[in-house]
């Protein structure tokens, strides 16, 4: 409910249950209220409040008025983020640590580290011996609403100057009004609690006589004297001997210039109502022993409450720490001027929250961090004026689309705008790619580009009788890829032959063969005409029509390409079975009697006789049994023997070996791709293997094929690279002499000779 509003009877009935939520919808504003179970429901006492309490009431009233003065929290956040930055309000990377305490009479207590956040949450596992794997934090909606109430009703101190934890404790207690529930004795106990020692997970237990690793608290106590240099809080006083390997490894993950955010929550037996405080220090200060890593503290959140609600306090602390890792709220927390700015950032965070219904998901399941974090730039961009976040009444207009999908109305207007948008980032596209992290992407895109080019290049060679084969496809894809990249094209676009192109080339070659057209000549004309159409589409901003293409169209083409890949690979395997048949029903005891030799044809046909006459070959003088397989094919001989197939002798092991390579490549690449989520080897090794899975598989299978030595089919690549000139005539090239560049072209039943000097 809103501060100061009187609950209705229906509202009071909703507040009877613990997780009750009330939504109040006002004009262009959505208010969310929740019962605050941390505060005791006390009777109203008509008494004069102190000056500090009246000041806090005025702050709360200004919060409500400020919420009504802006249409949405998103617009308020955009205004906050758009303010000019000074040196003290420049956002830094944050390391957040949550410590908890439980104070009971007669028991010794200390703050114990229970969780930490760098990008994702890590918890101290049960037993306190090791950290959990980082995971995406899942928060309860009730804890978020309770945290919002804490910010509204609690102490908020911004840009406070403090050098020690004692100074922070004094500032918080000075803001707390003295009452019968919070007297001087209680104030002294809270002050003592804040000064309790902090036990971090990396520290050894007190019973250890010879601790191997010194705690960060001991290291930080040496910081009284000025230090000459500092990086991530690790000074020359903190030597590598002070830190364990795990701690040094974790320190490397913290960005340079990072600051700390401390979240302290706990339950104590001397409080009857919660004490909540949010403090932003300016400048950040290094508090000895406060944080696991020696980083200067910028933010300090405190929640102390009565005994019995420790789990609720824990969840509220997790919510606060998770908020500090959110990119938008993190920037708002640095730039906020008052309490209302923090609430605007909080409400904007709630606008982006996704709620999972109970009973359909197990909250104990930890979600692994994504490989690539989604961009939050859309949350920083202003939306349509006067339209609340998530309004179902708002219809998307052309102005809501990105500038790339809007028509300019000018000739080549879209191209000119693309160039203007790309020029500032042109050099960084090449410079940023020169890192080891991009190596996996390079190799993956190389394999992803080369594989279809070589595969479909070989299939094109079979479909076009060698007129366009793998070497031509490889050359074309290489040239277009280089030019496309230099002109700042989309880097993830794979250029080259695909399934639909293969189908088109088959149909075109069959058409040319049936009607007597020159295939290469017609193919060149089609390429020029396609280039002309692309220029026309660019000139008329036709790319803006892409917004009307649905996901169904994209998935249909993707399914077609995948289907063609699968069918062509299986068809290729079947062709290998026909080319290299299996010797069926062979007797192992008679293997020495099996043979296949070349012999003269019993009844030579006309083609064979013409070949013999043109080459002055006499059948009786040819040593047929001594000819090789290729010589026998060239001489138009026949194969005879018990180990002969239709086109020659049986080739042992080729079909089975190709089948093994076929399935082994698929299975190995799939297993290596899933290796990243396995439990073997360190995380870095698993990540490298998973990223380079395709490349590693191809290298392994090629080496195995080379070492085994079975004559499996290989890609035919010319020994030398030469430029071949296509003669665009309405005839066919019958002869080409490479050294003299002489063409013999048959045109209208006449042989024409062309010589290129």
XYZ file of C-alpha atoms in Angstrom:
757
model
C 0.000 0.000 0.000
C 1.038 3.580 -0.419
C 2.513 5.336 2.591
C -0.190 7.197 4.446
C -3.111 5.467 2.738
C -5.884 3.906 4.814
C -6.481 0.226 4.062
C -9.959 -0.810 3.098
C -11.768 -3.831 4.473
C -10.797 -5.919 1.455
C -7.240 -4.758 1.854
C -7.175 -5.777 5.494
C -8.422 -9.232 4.607
C -5.649 -9.590 2.069
C -3.082 -8.570 4.654
C -4.057 -11.409 6.915
C -1.902 -13.975 5.078
C 1.864 -13.730 5.013
C 2.604 -13.421 1.255
C -0.299 -11.061 0.523
C 0.098 -8.610 -2.361
C -2.079 -5.659 -3.275
C -2.046 -3.928 -6.660
C -3.459 -0.420 -6.834
C -3.887 0.899 -10.357
C -3.947 4.685 -10.676
C -3.955 7.008 -13.625
C -0.937 6.044 -15.778
C 0.779 4.562 -12.705
C 0.875 1.081 -11.198
C 1.481 0.989 -7.451
C 2.459 -2.237 -5.798
C 1.968 -2.626 -2.063
C 2.647 -5.497 0.322
C 2.240 -6.077 3.991
C 5.545 -5.548 5.783
C 5.850 -8.415 8.270
C 9.110 -7.069 9.697
C 7.365 -4.110 11.355
C 5.245 -4.690 14.429
C 1.643 -3.631 14.022
C 1.514 -1.075 16.838
C -1.331 1.241 17.778
C -1.150 4.842 16.737
C 0.084 7.135 19.510
C -0.586 10.827 19.136
C 2.661 12.313 20.252
C 5.108 14.849 18.966
C 7.796 13.299 16.803
C 11.362 14.452 16.820
C 12.860 16.681 14.189
C 14.620 13.782 12.466
C 11.422 11.737 12.339
C 9.451 14.650 10.864
C 12.203 15.096 8.308
C 11.903 11.421 7.331
C 8.123 11.798 6.960
C 8.679 14.722 4.649
C 11.070 12.564 2.612
C 8.434 9.812 2.304
C 5.834 12.343 1.157
C 8.262 13.647 -1.453
C 8.762 10.070 -2.646
C 5.040 9.663 -3.257
C 4.789 13.023 -5.017
C 7.843 12.245 -7.132
C 6.367 8.904 -8.171
C 3.239 10.641 -9.380
C 5.200 13.321 -11.278
C 6.713 10.791 -13.693
C 4.815 8.440 -15.950
C 6.947 5.337 -15.483
C 9.973 4.243 -13.438
C 11.748 3.599 -16.730
C 11.494 7.248 -17.732
C 12.737 8.328 -14.309
C 15.694 5.930 -14.598
C 16.533 7.233 -18.059
C 16.557 10.752 -16.639
C 18.861 9.684 -13.802
C 21.270 7.877 -16.109
C 21.315 10.868 -18.453
C 22.572 13.250 -15.777
C 26.118 14.539 -16.015
C 28.660 12.454 -14.147
C 31.164 13.850 -11.716
C 34.237 12.054 -10.475
C 32.554 10.637 -7.377
C 29.493 9.293 -9.192
C 31.148 7.373 -12.015
C 29.917 3.757 -11.803
C 32.545 1.109 -11.048
C 32.390 -2.655 -11.167
C 31.113 -4.030 -7.875
C 31.999 -7.011 -5.725
C 29.149 -7.704 -3.298
C 29.514 -9.738 -0.113
C 26.742 -10.746 2.285
C 27.532 -11.472 5.927
C 25.025 -12.784 8.483
C 24.924 -12.823 12.267
C 22.734 -14.332 14.953
C 23.043 -12.721 18.385
C 21.580 -14.502 21.429
C 22.207 -13.761 25.072
C 25.139 -15.660 26.504
C 26.470 -16.780 23.109
C 29.521 -15.425 21.317
C 28.779 -14.259 17.810
C 30.516 -12.901 14.739
C 29.647 -11.934 11.199
C 30.000 -14.915 8.850
C 30.254 -14.654 5.102
C 27.451 -16.627 3.441
C 27.374 -15.438 -0.183
C 29.173 -13.256 -2.681
C 28.396 -11.736 -6.062
C 30.744 -10.701 -8.836
C 28.438 -11.204 -11.777
C 26.485 -14.127 -10.394
C 25.757 -15.501 -6.956
C 28.075 -17.906 -5.139
C 27.040 -19.438 -1.815
C 29.074 -21.047 0.935
C 28.105 -24.704 0.761
C 26.811 -26.494 3.835
C 29.765 -27.131 6.097
C 31.481 -23.886 5.089
C 34.356 -25.589 3.328
C 33.945 -24.472 -0.283
C 32.099 -22.123 -2.599
C 29.305 -23.220 -4.874
C 29.465 -22.759 -8.616
C 28.242 -19.340 -9.810
C 24.563 -19.377 -10.695
C 21.775 -16.992 -11.648
C 20.078 -15.757 -8.485
C 16.379 -16.609 -8.138
C 14.483 -14.318 -5.790
C 11.063 -14.546 -4.202
C 8.637 -11.811 -5.142
C 7.747 -11.323 -1.488
C 11.352 -10.614 -0.523
C 11.565 -7.985 -3.265
C 8.463 -6.222 -1.952
C 9.830 -6.372 1.581
C 13.090 -4.850 0.381
C 11.142 -2.042 -1.287
C 9.388 -1.360 2.012
C 12.760 -1.352 3.741
C 14.054 1.333 1.376
C 10.915 3.436 1.904
C 10.872 3.143 5.712
C 14.556 2.687 6.443
C 17.527 5.050 6.705
C 19.041 6.213 3.408
C 22.351 8.092 3.577
C 23.995 9.166 0.333
C 27.480 10.536 -0.261
C 28.570 10.168 3.349
C 32.214 10.519 4.340
C 33.545 7.818 6.661
C 36.943 6.282 7.331
C 36.074 3.362 9.619
C 33.166 1.098 10.427
C 32.801 3.067 13.677
C 32.028 6.199 11.662
C 29.380 4.336 9.646
C 27.804 2.974 12.836
C 27.671 6.461 14.363
C 26.012 7.906 11.247
C 23.349 5.203 11.199
C 22.578 5.487 14.898
C 22.413 9.280 14.708
C 19.552 8.915 12.228
C 17.650 6.522 14.466
C 15.260 8.286 16.828
C 15.530 7.473 20.516
C 12.370 5.875 21.914
C 11.265 3.393 24.504
C 11.914 0.603 22.028
C 15.301 1.990 20.992
C 16.987 3.399 24.056
C 20.633 4.097 24.748
C 21.282 0.513 25.877
C 19.888 -0.830 22.620
C 21.904 1.775 20.710
C 25.087 0.573 22.419
C 24.297 -3.064 21.571
C 23.736 -2.215 17.894
C 27.028 -0.308 17.859
C 28.795 -3.360 19.321
C 27.150 -5.670 16.787
C 28.375 -3.563 13.859
C 31.923 -3.756 15.204
C 31.946 -7.545 15.537
C 34.654 -9.451 13.690
C 33.947 -10.745 10.184
C 34.775 -14.374 9.472
C 35.300 -15.078 5.775
C 35.083 -18.422 4.083
C 38.739 -18.366 3.042
C 39.942 -18.084 6.652
C 40.944 -21.115 8.685
C 39.094 -22.058 11.842
C 40.261 -20.619 15.135
C 41.558 -23.992 16.303
C 44.251 -24.102 13.643
C 47.713 -23.607 15.177
C 49.653 -23.021 11.947
C 47.289 -21.388 9.456
C 48.508 -21.819 5.921
C 46.621 -18.846 4.541
C 46.442 -15.494 6.299
C 43.063 -13.848 6.305
C 42.349 -10.750 4.309
C 41.445 -9.026 7.549
C 45.027 -9.402 8.807
C 46.344 -8.224 5.484
C 44.046 -5.199 5.474
C 45.210 -4.151 8.959
C 48.587 -3.288 7.441
C 46.987 -0.611 5.326
C 47.353 2.134 7.940
C 50.357 3.600 6.120
C 49.971 5.062 2.622
C 50.632 2.555 -0.113
C 52.592 3.450 -3.269
C 50.339 1.559 -5.682
C 47.198 -0.478 -5.661
C 45.389 -2.746 -8.131
C 42.041 -4.215 -7.140
C 42.924 -3.420 -3.548
C 45.969 -5.755 -3.710
C 48.975 -3.667 -2.627
C 52.615 -4.488 -2.277
C 51.965 -5.409 1.355
C 49.695 -8.226 0.153
C 52.255 -10.597 -1.252
C 51.427 -13.837 -3.080
C 52.352 -15.741 0.071
C 49.412 -14.076 1.857
C 46.897 -15.464 -0.631
C 46.079 -19.025 -1.581
C 45.916 -20.144 -5.190
C 42.117 -20.085 -5.110
C 42.099 -16.529 -3.752
C 44.621 -15.330 -6.319
C 42.541 -16.953 -9.042
C 39.429 -15.190 -7.749
C 41.261 -11.852 -7.534
C 42.065 -12.119 -11.239
C 38.325 -12.240 -11.990
C 37.729 -8.871 -10.302
C 38.081 -6.006 -12.806
C 40.598 -3.240 -12.215
C 39.134 -0.351 -10.234
C 36.314 -2.407 -8.733
C 34.656 -1.406 -5.467
C 32.860 -3.355 -2.745
C 29.244 -3.468 -1.610
C 28.665 -4.936 1.844
C 25.307 -6.433 2.814
C 24.903 -7.212 6.543
C 21.769 -8.995 7.728
C 20.957 -10.801 10.935
C 18.624 -11.421 13.835
C 19.242 -10.151 17.361
C 17.363 -10.721 20.605
C 17.303 -7.098 21.808
C 15.356 -5.524 18.926
C 11.588 -5.471 18.645
C 11.443 -3.877 15.201
C 13.846 -3.996 12.241
C 16.686 -1.540 11.771
C 17.346 -0.869 8.081
C 19.998 1.414 6.580
C 21.391 2.003 3.088
C 24.620 4.010 2.962
C 26.628 5.230 -0.017
C 30.114 6.407 0.890
C 31.912 9.154 -0.952
C 34.701 8.473 -1.492
C 34.922 4.700 -1.208
C 37.031 3.621 1.742
C 38.923 0.424 2.559
C 37.436 -1.030 5.753
C 39.854 -3.533 7.335
C 38.383 -7.007 7.692
C 34.997 -6.013 6.269
C 35.300 -7.681 2.864
C 36.777 -10.989 1.748
C 38.930 -9.191 -0.818
C 40.726 -5.919 0.017
C 38.512 -3.564 -1.990
C 37.264 -0.105 -0.974
C 33.657 -0.151 0.202
C 31.205 2.088 -1.657
C 27.797 0.742 -0.521
C 26.713 -0.519 2.889
C 23.322 -2.157 3.553
C 22.262 -3.157 7.063
C 19.213 -5.135 8.183
C 18.894 -6.184 11.820
C 15.629 -7.543 13.188
C 14.059 -9.606 15.949
C 14.787 -13.289 16.456
C 12.752 -15.782 14.427
C 12.845 -14.271 10.969
C 16.388 -15.097 9.932
C 15.330 -16.761 6.693
C 13.359 -13.683 5.639
C 16.334 -11.441 6.418
C 18.546 -13.760 4.390
C 16.264 -13.508 1.343
C 16.023 -9.724 1.647
C 19.818 -9.526 1.773
C 20.077 -11.707 -1.332
C 17.602 -9.426 -3.079
C 19.670 -6.363 -2.193
C 22.901 -7.961 -3.352
C 21.314 -9.143 -6.595
C 20.007 -5.634 -7.216
C 23.549 -4.284 -6.920
C 24.686 -6.681 -9.676
C 21.936 -5.487 -12.031
C 23.485 -3.193 -14.618
C 20.735 -0.556 -14.522
C 20.133 -0.405 -10.756
C 23.907 -0.459 -10.243
C 24.248 2.770 -12.263
C 21.213 4.298 -10.547
C 22.695 3.545 -7.118
C 25.837 5.482 -8.067
C 23.928 8.494 -9.450
C 20.905 8.633 -7.140
C 20.319 11.988 -5.472
C 17.739 10.854 -2.938
C 15.499 8.004 -1.830
C 13.075 8.475 -4.728
C 15.819 7.822 -7.256
C 16.606 4.504 -5.596
C 12.928 3.567 -5.628
C 12.681 4.454 -9.315
C 15.590 2.132 -10.057
C 13.981 -0.559 -7.912
C 10.610 -0.237 -9.671
C 12.300 -0.339 -13.072
C 13.956 -3.579 -11.963
C 10.537 -4.971 -11.002
C 9.236 -4.078 -14.474
C 11.821 -6.450 -15.948
C 11.258 -9.307 -13.488
C 9.746 -12.562 -14.725
C 7.607 -14.483 -12.235
C 7.511 -18.283 -12.321
C 4.313 -19.804 -10.883
C 4.686 -22.185 -7.928
C 4.271 -25.883 -8.554
C 5.636 -25.704 -12.102
C 9.297 -25.103 -11.264
C 11.653 -26.248 -8.512
C 13.251 -23.192 -6.820
C 16.096 -25.363 -5.536
C 17.373 -25.835 -9.094
C 20.307 -23.524 -9.752
C 20.342 -21.897 -13.164
C 23.784 -21.857 -14.782
C 25.029 -18.486 -16.069
C 24.452 -17.915 -19.800
C 27.383 -18.003 -22.185
C 26.619 -14.500 -23.423
C 24.892 -11.942 -21.241
C 21.968 -10.187 -22.957
C 22.443 -6.498 -23.614
C 20.632 -4.065 -21.303
C 20.814 -1.125 -23.706
C 17.094 -1.352 -24.475
C 16.337 -0.582 -20.838
C 18.319 2.645 -21.165
C 16.562 3.788 -24.338
C 13.522 6.052 -23.929
C 10.162 4.536 -24.833
C 7.119 6.207 -26.368
C 6.038 9.256 -24.338
C 3.082 8.740 -22.063
C 2.994 4.970 -22.514
C 3.513 2.910 -19.311
C 5.888 -0.016 -19.263
C 4.309 -3.137 -20.670
C 1.100 -1.404 -21.774
C -1.100 -3.690 -23.802
C -2.886 -0.700 -25.306
C 0.196 0.496 -27.143
C 0.532 -0.627 -30.733
C 3.917 -0.748 -32.411
C 4.377 1.934 -35.035
C 7.069 2.522 -37.580
C 8.790 4.926 -35.199
C 9.183 2.110 -32.640
C 11.361 0.078 -34.981
C 15.100 0.454 -35.147
C 16.616 2.971 -37.572
C 17.810 0.096 -39.767
C 14.211 -0.911 -40.559
C 12.850 2.538 -41.363
C 12.487 3.872 -44.891
C 14.363 7.086 -45.586
C 12.534 8.047 -48.772
C 15.819 8.997 -50.453
C 17.850 7.169 -53.076
C 20.484 5.056 -51.273
C 19.381 6.774 -48.046
C 19.535 3.583 -46.001
C 23.044 2.792 -47.278
C 24.281 6.265 -46.380
C 22.883 5.968 -42.853
C 24.430 2.506 -42.471
C 27.837 3.917 -43.418
C 27.456 6.769 -40.934
C 26.505 4.357 -38.144
C 29.325 1.962 -38.967
C 32.262 4.332 -39.478
C 32.813 5.114 -35.755
C 33.063 1.377 -34.981
C 34.822 0.232 -38.151
C 38.350 0.089 -36.756
C 37.260 -1.420 -33.445
C 35.674 -4.374 -35.279
C 39.149 -5.424 -36.368
C 41.044 -4.263 -33.286
C 38.741 -5.917 -30.743
C 38.928 -9.201 -32.614
C 42.668 -9.521 -31.918
C 42.251 -11.435 -28.666
C 42.532 -15.038 -27.589
C 38.839 -15.152 -26.697
C 37.975 -14.624 -30.366
C 40.184 -17.507 -31.528
C 37.452 -20.067 -30.901
C 34.998 -17.960 -32.894
C 37.510 -17.636 -35.737
C 38.054 -21.374 -35.983
C 34.359 -22.142 -35.612
C 33.360 -19.690 -38.358
C 36.213 -20.976 -40.507
C 34.915 -24.530 -40.212
C 31.311 -23.368 -40.533
C 32.187 -21.517 -43.748
C 34.542 -24.087 -45.237
C 32.468 -27.184 -44.582
C 29.449 -26.274 -46.747
C 31.684 -24.765 -49.429
C 33.710 -27.965 -49.796
C 30.697 -30.245 -49.361
C 28.457 -28.501 -51.831
C 31.422 -27.763 -54.075
C 31.966 -31.479 -54.502
C 28.252 -32.021 -55.074
C 28.220 -29.196 -57.624
C 31.101 -30.866 -59.427
C 29.051 -34.034 -59.777
C 25.902 -32.143 -60.777
C 27.603 -29.936 -63.405
C 30.094 -32.466 -64.821
C 32.991 -30.602 -63.235
C 32.231 -27.168 -64.690
C 31.769 -25.753 -61.161
C 33.462 -27.810 -58.468
C 35.021 -27.386 -55.028
C 37.943 -25.203 -56.113
C 35.653 -22.712 -57.865
C 33.300 -22.643 -54.890
C 36.199 -22.133 -52.508
C 37.647 -19.294 -54.596
C 34.276 -17.579 -54.936
C 33.452 -17.865 -51.218
C 36.918 -16.581 -50.254
C 36.796 -13.523 -52.508
C 33.248 -12.559 -51.596
C 33.920 -13.182 -47.899
C 36.994 -10.928 -47.840
C 35.271 -8.120 -49.756
C 32.104 -8.491 -47.664
C 34.087 -8.232 -44.413
C 36.221 -5.281 -45.567
C 33.063 -3.366 -46.377
C 31.791 -4.025 -42.832
C 29.142 -6.587 -43.657
C 27.369 -8.670 -41.060
C 30.157 -10.903 -39.650
C 27.904 -13.895 -38.913
C 26.668 -14.163 -42.489
C 28.095 -17.300 -44.130
C 28.708 -16.741 -47.825
C 28.945 -19.627 -50.261
C 27.025 -22.599 -51.551
C 24.059 -23.885 -49.576
C 21.309 -26.394 -50.133
C 18.941 -24.172 -52.150
C 21.860 -23.045 -54.352
C 22.741 -26.672 -55.081
C 19.163 -27.433 -56.097
C 19.097 -24.345 -58.317
C 22.398 -25.261 -60.007
C 21.159 -28.790 -60.730
C 17.989 -27.475 -62.360
C 19.917 -24.855 -64.347
C 22.499 -27.347 -65.632
C 19.785 -29.786 -66.679
C 17.977 -26.962 -68.481
C 21.134 -25.911 -70.342
C 21.925 -29.504 -71.250
C 18.418 -30.162 -72.601
C 18.220 -26.996 -74.706
C 21.845 -26.786 -75.811
C 22.816 -23.616 -73.917
C 26.253 -22.923 -72.509
C 25.973 -23.427 -68.762
C 28.824 -21.107 -67.721
C 27.639 -18.349 -70.038
C 24.096 -18.450 -68.694
C 25.403 -18.700 -65.128
C 27.484 -15.540 -65.636
C 24.449 -13.670 -66.947
C 22.409 -14.768 -63.922
C 25.143 -13.547 -61.576
C 25.286 -10.118 -63.235
C 21.498 -9.811 -63.204
C 21.398 -10.768 -59.501
C 24.006 -8.103 -58.700
C 21.926 -5.498 -60.536
C 18.816 -6.452 -58.560
C 20.755 -6.170 -55.284
C 21.790 -2.617 -56.200
C 18.163 -1.744 -56.951
C 17.024 -3.177 -53.599
C 19.655 -1.169 -51.741
C 18.774 2.026 -53.584
C 15.077 1.708 -52.694
C 15.555 0.768 -48.991
C 13.930 -2.607 -49.617
C 15.665 -3.994 -46.529
C 12.996 -2.277 -44.436
C 10.618 -5.020 -45.556
C 12.561 -7.488 -43.423
C 10.403 -6.523 -40.434
C 7.448 -8.249 -42.124
C 9.283 -11.565 -42.422
C 8.053 -13.823 -39.650
C 9.921 -16.486 -37.733
C 8.037 -19.093 -39.764
C 9.802 -17.991 -42.965
C 13.190 -18.101 -41.269
C 12.604 -21.511 -39.747
C 11.268 -22.871 -43.051
C 14.465 -21.944 -44.902
C 16.632 -23.199 -42.048
C 14.760 -26.516 -42.041
C 15.158 -26.798 -45.806
C 18.913 -26.270 -45.599
C 19.263 -28.779 -42.747
C 17.163 -31.329 -44.627
C 19.267 -30.931 -47.764
C 22.453 -31.372 -45.713
C 21.147 -34.608 -44.188
C 19.777 -36.022 -47.445
C 22.900 -35.195 -49.449
C 25.208 -36.736 -46.855
C 23.186 -39.961 -46.762
C 22.921 -39.996 -50.548
C 26.693 -39.592 -50.786
C 27.125 -42.591 -48.492
C 24.797 -44.655 -50.681
C 26.758 -43.669 -53.791
C 29.916 -44.867 -52.103
C 28.163 -48.187 -51.534
C 27.495 -48.479 -55.269
C 31.004 -47.381 -56.228
C 32.773 -49.547 -53.678
C 30.493 -52.598 -53.274
C 30.993 -55.220 -50.604
C 32.285 -58.660 -51.592
C 29.386 -60.755 -50.334
C 29.475 -64.469 -49.388
C 33.255 -64.767 -49.479
C 34.883 -67.916 -48.135
C 37.756 -67.185 -45.778
C 39.471 -70.444 -46.681
C 39.550 -69.518 -50.390
C 40.855 -65.986 -50.087
C 44.080 -67.029 -51.857
C 42.080 -68.128 -54.887
C 40.234 -64.831 -55.331
C 41.594 -62.607 -58.105
C 40.520 -59.891 -60.540
C 42.483 -59.113 -63.675
C 42.074 -56.999 -66.767
C 41.378 -58.781 -70.061
C 40.485 -57.914 -73.629
C 36.745 -57.405 -74.211
C 35.028 -60.392 -75.720
C 32.792 -58.253 -77.950
C 34.272 -54.751 -78.331
C 31.709 -52.080 -79.192
C 32.045 -49.312 -81.764
C 33.407 -46.791 -79.278
C 36.151 -49.208 -78.231
C 37.130 -49.984 -81.845
C 37.276 -46.291 -82.723
C 39.532 -45.655 -79.729
C 41.882 -48.501 -80.721
C 42.039 -47.343 -84.351
C 42.681 -43.698 -83.430
C 45.567 -44.716 -81.161
C 46.936 -47.572 -83.353
C 46.236 -50.189 -80.699
C 46.175 -53.895 -81.496
C 44.320 -55.998 -78.953
C 46.653 -58.999 -79.271
C 49.763 -56.945 -78.479
C 48.403 -55.374 -75.279
C 49.588 -57.072 -72.010
C 46.077 -57.073 -70.531
C 46.807 -59.002 -67.277
C 49.554 -56.522 -66.347
C 47.456 -53.347 -66.700
C 46.406 -51.333 -63.670
C 42.787 -50.455 -62.934
C 43.062 -46.977 -64.476
C 44.940 -48.322 -67.556
C 42.315 -51.006 -68.016
C 39.557 -48.388 -67.952
C 41.490 -46.235 -70.413
C 42.046 -49.156 -72.837
C 38.345 -50.129 -72.585
C 39.227 -53.534 -71.126
C 37.102 -55.866 -69.031
C 37.610 -57.186 -65.516
C 37.345 -60.917 -64.988
C 37.722 -63.006 -61.851
C 35.914 -64.022 -58.682
C 36.859 -60.776 -56.877
C 35.550 -58.415 -59.573
C 32.618 -56.050 -59.361
C 30.818 -54.420 -62.274
C 33.319 -51.549 -62.667
C 36.459 -53.189 -61.372
C 37.883 -55.224 -58.501
C 36.352 -55.018 -55.066
C 37.965 -52.243 -53.003
C 38.290 -53.624 -49.476
C 37.176 -51.681 -46.396
C 36.338 -48.393 -48.186
C 32.586 -48.427 -47.635
C 32.789 -49.578 -44.024
C 35.592 -47.133 -43.250
C 33.634 -44.199 -44.735
C 30.606 -45.233 -42.666
C 32.758 -45.281 -39.527
C 34.139 -41.826 -40.335
C 30.629 -40.560 -41.071
C 29.076 -41.521 -37.742
C 32.231 -41.092 -35.646
C 32.574 -37.459 -36.743
C 28.981 -36.702 -35.776
C 29.130 -38.527 -32.439
C 32.530 -37.131 -31.421
C 31.574 -33.534 -32.245
C 28.351 -33.888 -30.245
C 30.163 -35.349 -27.233
C 32.864 -32.687 -27.267
C 30.221 -29.976 -27.552
C 28.529 -31.319 -24.415
C 31.860 -31.708 -22.622
C 31.539 -28.184 -21.236
C 28.767 -29.268 -18.857
C 30.536 -32.429 -17.655
C 32.377 -32.907 -14.351
C 35.769 -33.827 -15.809
C 38.771 -31.478 -15.764
C 38.776 -27.839 -14.616
C 36.256 -25.360 -15.960
C 38.754 -23.638 -18.244
C 39.746 -26.923 -19.922
C 36.103 -27.923 -20.409
C 35.311 -24.519 -21.870
C 38.156 -24.702 -24.391
C 37.202 -28.222 -25.468
C 33.552 -27.227 -25.873
C 34.365 -24.101 -27.883
C 36.774 -25.909 -30.234
C 34.656 -29.081 -30.510
C 34.075 -28.937 -34.283
C 37.664 -28.040 -35.103
C 39.094 -30.723 -32.782
C 36.791 -33.352 -34.294
C 37.788 -32.547 -37.874
C 41.510 -32.614 -37.026
C 41.216 -35.921 -35.137
C 39.243 -37.703 -37.859
C 41.520 -36.438 -40.650
C 44.592 -37.683 -38.762
C 42.984 -41.064 -38.103
C 42.037 -41.413 -41.772
C 45.579 -40.488 -42.806
C 47.238 -42.925 -40.380
C 44.967 -45.875 -41.202
C 45.734 -45.508 -44.915
C 42.477 -46.867 -46.324
C 41.863 -45.258 -49.763
C 38.751 -43.344 -48.782
C 37.523 -40.751 -51.309
C 39.319 -37.435 -51.083
C 38.525 -34.018 -52.513
C 40.172 -33.539 -55.890
C 42.105 -30.273 -55.821
C 44.348 -29.113 -58.730
C 48.077 -29.112 -58.113
C 48.423 -25.562 -59.455
C 46.145 -22.546 -59.553
C 45.574 -21.137 -63.052
C 43.143 -18.630 -64.460
C 40.799 -20.214 -66.988
C 39.121 -17.888 -69.496
C 35.540 -18.721 -70.414
C 34.814 -18.280 -74.153
C 31.287 -16.911 -74.375
C 30.116 -18.381 -77.659
C 27.027 -20.312 -78.535
C 29.134 -23.428 -78.999
C 31.100 -25.845 -76.837
C 34.821 -25.847 -76.106
C 36.241 -29.049 -77.563
C 39.934 -28.563 -76.907
C 42.091 -26.264 -74.768
C 45.906 -26.155 -74.920
C 47.213 -24.676 -71.668
C 50.665 -23.614 -72.873
C 49.581 -21.919 -76.106
C 46.132 -20.797 -74.842
C 44.462 -22.220 -77.947
C 40.706 -22.946 -77.974
C 38.865 -25.156 -80.467
C 35.182 -24.210 -80.399
C 32.455 -26.040 -82.255
C 29.938 -23.539 -83.608
C 27.321 -24.353 -86.267
C 29.062 -27.611 -87.175
C 32.323 -25.718 -87.815
C 35.567 -25.887 -85.839
C 36.849 -22.394 -85.024
C 40.357 -21.862 -83.630
C 41.030 -19.024 -81.148
C 44.503 -18.255 -79.833
C 45.114 -15.896 -76.903
C 48.548 -14.256 -77.197
